[in-house]
Tab-separated table of C-alpha atoms in Angstrom:
chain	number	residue	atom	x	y	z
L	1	UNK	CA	104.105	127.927	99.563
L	2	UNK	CA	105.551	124.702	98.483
L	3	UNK	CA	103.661	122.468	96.169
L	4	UNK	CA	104.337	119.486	94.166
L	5	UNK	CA	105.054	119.673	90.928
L	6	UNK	CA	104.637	117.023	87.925
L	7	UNK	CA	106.196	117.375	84.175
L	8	UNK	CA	104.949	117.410	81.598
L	9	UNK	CA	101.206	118.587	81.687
L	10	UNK	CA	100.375	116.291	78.716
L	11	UNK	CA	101.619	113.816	77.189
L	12	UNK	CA	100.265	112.126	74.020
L	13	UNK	CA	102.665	108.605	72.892
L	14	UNK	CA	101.546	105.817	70.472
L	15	UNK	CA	100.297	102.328	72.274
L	16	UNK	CA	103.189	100.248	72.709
L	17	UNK	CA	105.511	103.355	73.863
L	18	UNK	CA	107.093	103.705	77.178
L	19	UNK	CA	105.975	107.126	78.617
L	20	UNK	CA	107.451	108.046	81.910
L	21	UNK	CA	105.501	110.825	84.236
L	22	UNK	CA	107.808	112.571	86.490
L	23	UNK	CA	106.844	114.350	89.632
L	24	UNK	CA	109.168	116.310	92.096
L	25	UNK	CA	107.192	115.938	95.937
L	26	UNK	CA	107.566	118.848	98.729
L	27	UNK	CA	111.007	119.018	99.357
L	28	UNK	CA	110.502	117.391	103.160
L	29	UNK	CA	108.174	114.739	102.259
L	30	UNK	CA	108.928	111.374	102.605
L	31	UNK	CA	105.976	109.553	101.877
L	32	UNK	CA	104.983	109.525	97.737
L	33	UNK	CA	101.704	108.215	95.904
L	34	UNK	CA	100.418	108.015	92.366
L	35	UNK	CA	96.634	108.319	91.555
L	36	UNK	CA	94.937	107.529	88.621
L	37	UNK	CA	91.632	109.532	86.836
L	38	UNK	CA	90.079	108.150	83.566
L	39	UNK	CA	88.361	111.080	82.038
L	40	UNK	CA	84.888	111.499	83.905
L	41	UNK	CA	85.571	109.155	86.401
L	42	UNK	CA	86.815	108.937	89.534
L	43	UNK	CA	90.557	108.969	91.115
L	44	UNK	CA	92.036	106.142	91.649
L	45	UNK	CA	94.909	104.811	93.801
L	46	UNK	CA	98.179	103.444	92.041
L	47	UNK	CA	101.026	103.272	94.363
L	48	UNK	CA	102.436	104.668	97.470
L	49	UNK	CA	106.522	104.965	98.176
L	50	UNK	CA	108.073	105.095	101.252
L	51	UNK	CA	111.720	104.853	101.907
L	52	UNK	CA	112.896	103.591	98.408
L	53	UNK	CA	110.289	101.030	97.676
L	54	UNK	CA	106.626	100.120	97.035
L	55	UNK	CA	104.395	99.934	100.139
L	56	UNK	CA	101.122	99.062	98.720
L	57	UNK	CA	100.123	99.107	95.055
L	58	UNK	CA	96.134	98.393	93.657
L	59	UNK	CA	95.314	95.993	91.154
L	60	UNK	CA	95.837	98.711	88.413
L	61	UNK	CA	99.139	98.714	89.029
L	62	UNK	CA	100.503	95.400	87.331
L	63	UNK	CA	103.791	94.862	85.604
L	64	UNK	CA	103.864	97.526	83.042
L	65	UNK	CA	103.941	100.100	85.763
L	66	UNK	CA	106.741	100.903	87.774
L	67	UNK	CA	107.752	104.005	90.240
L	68	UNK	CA	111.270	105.175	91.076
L	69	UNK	CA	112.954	107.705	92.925
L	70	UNK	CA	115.969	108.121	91.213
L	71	UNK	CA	117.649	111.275	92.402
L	72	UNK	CA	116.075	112.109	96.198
L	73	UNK	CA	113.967	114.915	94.398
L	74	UNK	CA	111.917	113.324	91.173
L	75	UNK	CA	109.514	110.220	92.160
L	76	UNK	CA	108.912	108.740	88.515
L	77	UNK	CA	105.925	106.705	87.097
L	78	UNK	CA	107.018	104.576	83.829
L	79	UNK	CA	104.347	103.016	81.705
L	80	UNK	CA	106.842	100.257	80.010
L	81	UNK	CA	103.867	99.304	77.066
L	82	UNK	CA	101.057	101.771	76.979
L	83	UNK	CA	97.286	100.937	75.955
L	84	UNK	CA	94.449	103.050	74.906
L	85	UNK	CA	93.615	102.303	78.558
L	86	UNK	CA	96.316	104.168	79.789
L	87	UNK	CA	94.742	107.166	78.503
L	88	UNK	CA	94.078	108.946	82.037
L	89	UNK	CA	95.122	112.181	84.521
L	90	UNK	CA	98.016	111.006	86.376
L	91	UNK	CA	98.003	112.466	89.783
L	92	UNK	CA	100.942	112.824	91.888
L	93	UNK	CA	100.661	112.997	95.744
L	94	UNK	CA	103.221	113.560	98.936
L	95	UNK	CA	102.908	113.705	102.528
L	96	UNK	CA	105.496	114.335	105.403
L	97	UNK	CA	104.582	110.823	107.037
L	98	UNK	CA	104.746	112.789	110.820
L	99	UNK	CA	103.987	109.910	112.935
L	100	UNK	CA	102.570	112.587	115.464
L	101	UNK	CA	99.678	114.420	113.543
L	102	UNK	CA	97.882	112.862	110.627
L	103	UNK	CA	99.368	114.416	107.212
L	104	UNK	CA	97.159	115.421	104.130
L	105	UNK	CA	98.207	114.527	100.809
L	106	UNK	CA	99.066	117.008	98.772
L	107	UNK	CA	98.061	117.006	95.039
L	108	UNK	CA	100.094	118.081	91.887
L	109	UNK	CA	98.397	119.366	89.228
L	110	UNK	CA	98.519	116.400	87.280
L	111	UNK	CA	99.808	114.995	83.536
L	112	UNK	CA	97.184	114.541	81.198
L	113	UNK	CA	98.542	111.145	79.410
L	114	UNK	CA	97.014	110.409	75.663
L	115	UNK	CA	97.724	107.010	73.667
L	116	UNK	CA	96.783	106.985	70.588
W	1	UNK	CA	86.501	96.681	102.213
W	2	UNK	CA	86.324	100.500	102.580
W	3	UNK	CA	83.763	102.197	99.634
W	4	UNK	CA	82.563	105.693	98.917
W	5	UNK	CA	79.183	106.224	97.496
W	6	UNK	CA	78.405	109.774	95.860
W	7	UNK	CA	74.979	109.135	94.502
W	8	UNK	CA	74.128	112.230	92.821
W	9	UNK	CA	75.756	112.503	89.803
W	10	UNK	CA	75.023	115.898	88.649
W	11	UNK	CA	73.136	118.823	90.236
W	12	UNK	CA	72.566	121.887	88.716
W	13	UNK	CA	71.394	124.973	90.465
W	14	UNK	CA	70.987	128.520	90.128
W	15	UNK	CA	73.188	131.276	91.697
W	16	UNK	CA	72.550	132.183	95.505
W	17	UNK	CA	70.781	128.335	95.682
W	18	UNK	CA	71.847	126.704	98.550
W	19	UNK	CA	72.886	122.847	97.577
W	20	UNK	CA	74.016	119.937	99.216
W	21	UNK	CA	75.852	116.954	98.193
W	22	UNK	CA	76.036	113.932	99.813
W	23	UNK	CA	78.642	111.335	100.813
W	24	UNK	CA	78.085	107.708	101.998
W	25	UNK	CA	80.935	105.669	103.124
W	26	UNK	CA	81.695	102.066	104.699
W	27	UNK	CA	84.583	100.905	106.771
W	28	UNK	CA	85.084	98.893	109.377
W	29	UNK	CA	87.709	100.747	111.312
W	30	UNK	CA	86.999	102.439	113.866
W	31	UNK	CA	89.526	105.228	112.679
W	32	UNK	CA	89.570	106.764	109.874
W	33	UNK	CA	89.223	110.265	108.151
W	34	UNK	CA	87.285	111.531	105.537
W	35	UNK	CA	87.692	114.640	103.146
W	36	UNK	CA	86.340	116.975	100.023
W	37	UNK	CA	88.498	117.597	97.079
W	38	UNK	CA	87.048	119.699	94.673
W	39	UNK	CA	88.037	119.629	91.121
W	40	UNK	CA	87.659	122.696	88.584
W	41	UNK	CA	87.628	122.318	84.880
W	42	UNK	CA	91.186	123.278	85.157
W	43	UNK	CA	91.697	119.753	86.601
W	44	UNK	CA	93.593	120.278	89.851
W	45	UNK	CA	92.093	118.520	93.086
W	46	UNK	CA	92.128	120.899	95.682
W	47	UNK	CA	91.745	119.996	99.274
W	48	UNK	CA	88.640	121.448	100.580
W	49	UNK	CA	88.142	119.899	104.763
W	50	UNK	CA	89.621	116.600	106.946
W	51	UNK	CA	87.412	115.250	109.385
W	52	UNK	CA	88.751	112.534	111.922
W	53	UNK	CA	86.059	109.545	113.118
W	54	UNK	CA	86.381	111.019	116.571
W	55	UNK	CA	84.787	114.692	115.577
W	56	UNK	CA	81.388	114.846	114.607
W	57	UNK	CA	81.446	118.301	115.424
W	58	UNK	CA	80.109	120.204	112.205
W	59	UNK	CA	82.180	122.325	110.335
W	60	UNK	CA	81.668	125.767	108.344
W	61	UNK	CA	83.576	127.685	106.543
W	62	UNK	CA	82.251	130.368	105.036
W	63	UNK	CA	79.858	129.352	102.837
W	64	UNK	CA	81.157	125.901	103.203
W	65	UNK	CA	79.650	123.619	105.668
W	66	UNK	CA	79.741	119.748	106.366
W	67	UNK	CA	77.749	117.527	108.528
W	68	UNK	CA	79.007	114.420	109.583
W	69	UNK	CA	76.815	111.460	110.889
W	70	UNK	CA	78.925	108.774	112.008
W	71	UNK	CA	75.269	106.762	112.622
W	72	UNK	CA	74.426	107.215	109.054
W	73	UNK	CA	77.548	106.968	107.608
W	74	UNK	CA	77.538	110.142	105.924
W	75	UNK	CA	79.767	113.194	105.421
W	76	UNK	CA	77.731	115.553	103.627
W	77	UNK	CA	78.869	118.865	101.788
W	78	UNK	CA	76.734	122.251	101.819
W	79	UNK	CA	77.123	125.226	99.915
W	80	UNK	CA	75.124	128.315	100.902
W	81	UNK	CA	74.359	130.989	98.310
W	82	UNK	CA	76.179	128.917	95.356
W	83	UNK	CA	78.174	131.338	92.691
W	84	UNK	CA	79.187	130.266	89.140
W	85	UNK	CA	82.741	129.819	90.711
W	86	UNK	CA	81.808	126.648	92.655
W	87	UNK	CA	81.252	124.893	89.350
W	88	UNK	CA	83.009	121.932	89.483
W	89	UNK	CA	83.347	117.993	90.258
W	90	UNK	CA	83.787	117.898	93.912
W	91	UNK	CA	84.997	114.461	95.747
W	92	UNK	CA	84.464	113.045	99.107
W	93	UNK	CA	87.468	110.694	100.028
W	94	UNK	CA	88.427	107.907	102.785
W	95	UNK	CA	91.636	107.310	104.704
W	96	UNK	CA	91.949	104.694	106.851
W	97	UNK	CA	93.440	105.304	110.622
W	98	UNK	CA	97.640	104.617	109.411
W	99	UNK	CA	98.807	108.770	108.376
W	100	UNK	CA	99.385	107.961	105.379
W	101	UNK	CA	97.306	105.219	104.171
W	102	UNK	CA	95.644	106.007	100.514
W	103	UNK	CA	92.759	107.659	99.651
W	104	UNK	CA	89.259	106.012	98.504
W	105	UNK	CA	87.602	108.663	96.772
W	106	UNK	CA	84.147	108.444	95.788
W	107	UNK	CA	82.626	108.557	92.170
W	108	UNK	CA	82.339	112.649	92.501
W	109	UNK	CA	79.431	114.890	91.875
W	110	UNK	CA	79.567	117.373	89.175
W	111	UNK	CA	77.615	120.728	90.238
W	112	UNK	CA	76.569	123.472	87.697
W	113	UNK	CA	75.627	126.708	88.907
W	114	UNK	CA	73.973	129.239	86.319
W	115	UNK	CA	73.716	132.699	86.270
């Protein structure tokens, strides 16, 4: 069964560092999301991708964060500076976007991200 | 503004207890769609049900079940005969009517089950 995959499962950086969390989405999807989860909290929504750019972003997501897809397979998340803050599971998400029947997102397993 | 309320925080239960957790939400639209994730101490959030604003029909699966009360506001989660297995933090989620609008996920409730 296909699945989405993210690299690497943790990640531990110094603050200041640029990390970048890398994600490769079910090959037919076209529609790509990053979530956020501070430890013991809840998820929270970063960013969704459609069709080479941003469609909507939260207030989390400010300047320091940026997605990409660079090569039609990996959708990238680059922290430029990282913060203690930062520290969080990084979810990665992709649906087919059928206009016809309502797609669930579906979930990788997520990269634990550690500044220090 | 759309918002998910899981009140309970942590329950903790005994094996073969039946347990419920509840889910609150608020949105305007008139279309929308609401879910469970749970999440193991592994980490992964794994898709448990989708319910559409147009089904109120109750669901069960196994020893899964889910009542939803669109005149409450509530999409509540039951687990029949609880094992040590279902110990986890399990999320209820919103999506608003567009397919692939994000998801609002609530605070989560942590369940224990003991032996």
């Amino acid at each position: 069964e296909p699945e989405v995959t993210q690299t690497p499962s943790h990640q531990v950086t110094q603050m200041g560092q640029e990390v970048i969390l890398r994600c490769v989405p079910i090959s037919n999807h076209l529609y790509f999301y990053w979530y956020r989860q501070i430890l013991g909290q809840k998820v929270e929504f970063l960013v969704s991708f459609y069709n080479n750019e941003i469609s909507e972003k939260s207030e989390i997501f400010d300047d320091q964060f940026s997605v990409e897809r660079p090569d039609g397979s990996n959708f990238t998340l680059k922290i430029r500076s990282t913060k203690l803050e930062d520290s969080a599971m990084y979810f990665c998400a992709s649906t087919p976007a059928d206009s016809q029947v309502y797609n669930e997102q579906f979930f990788g397993p997520g990269t634990r991200l550690t500044v220090l | 503004a759309q918002k998910v309320t899981q009140a309970q925080t942590e329950i903790s239960v005994v094996e073969k207890e039946d347990v419920t957790l509840d889910c609150v939400y608020e949105t305007r639209d008139t279309t929308y769609y609401l879910f469970w994730y749970k999440q193991p101490p592994s980490g992964e959030l794994v898709f448990l049900i989708r319910r559409n604003s147009f089904d109120e029909q109750n669901e069960i699966s196994g020893r899964y079940s889910w009542n939803f009360q669109k005149s409450t506001s509530s999409f509540n989660f039951t687990i029949t005969a609880s094992q040590v297995v279902d110990s986890a933090v399990y999320f209820c989620a919103l999506s608003l009517s567009h397919n692939t609008d994000k998801l609002i996920f609530g605070t989560g409730t942590r369940l224990q089950v003991f032996p």
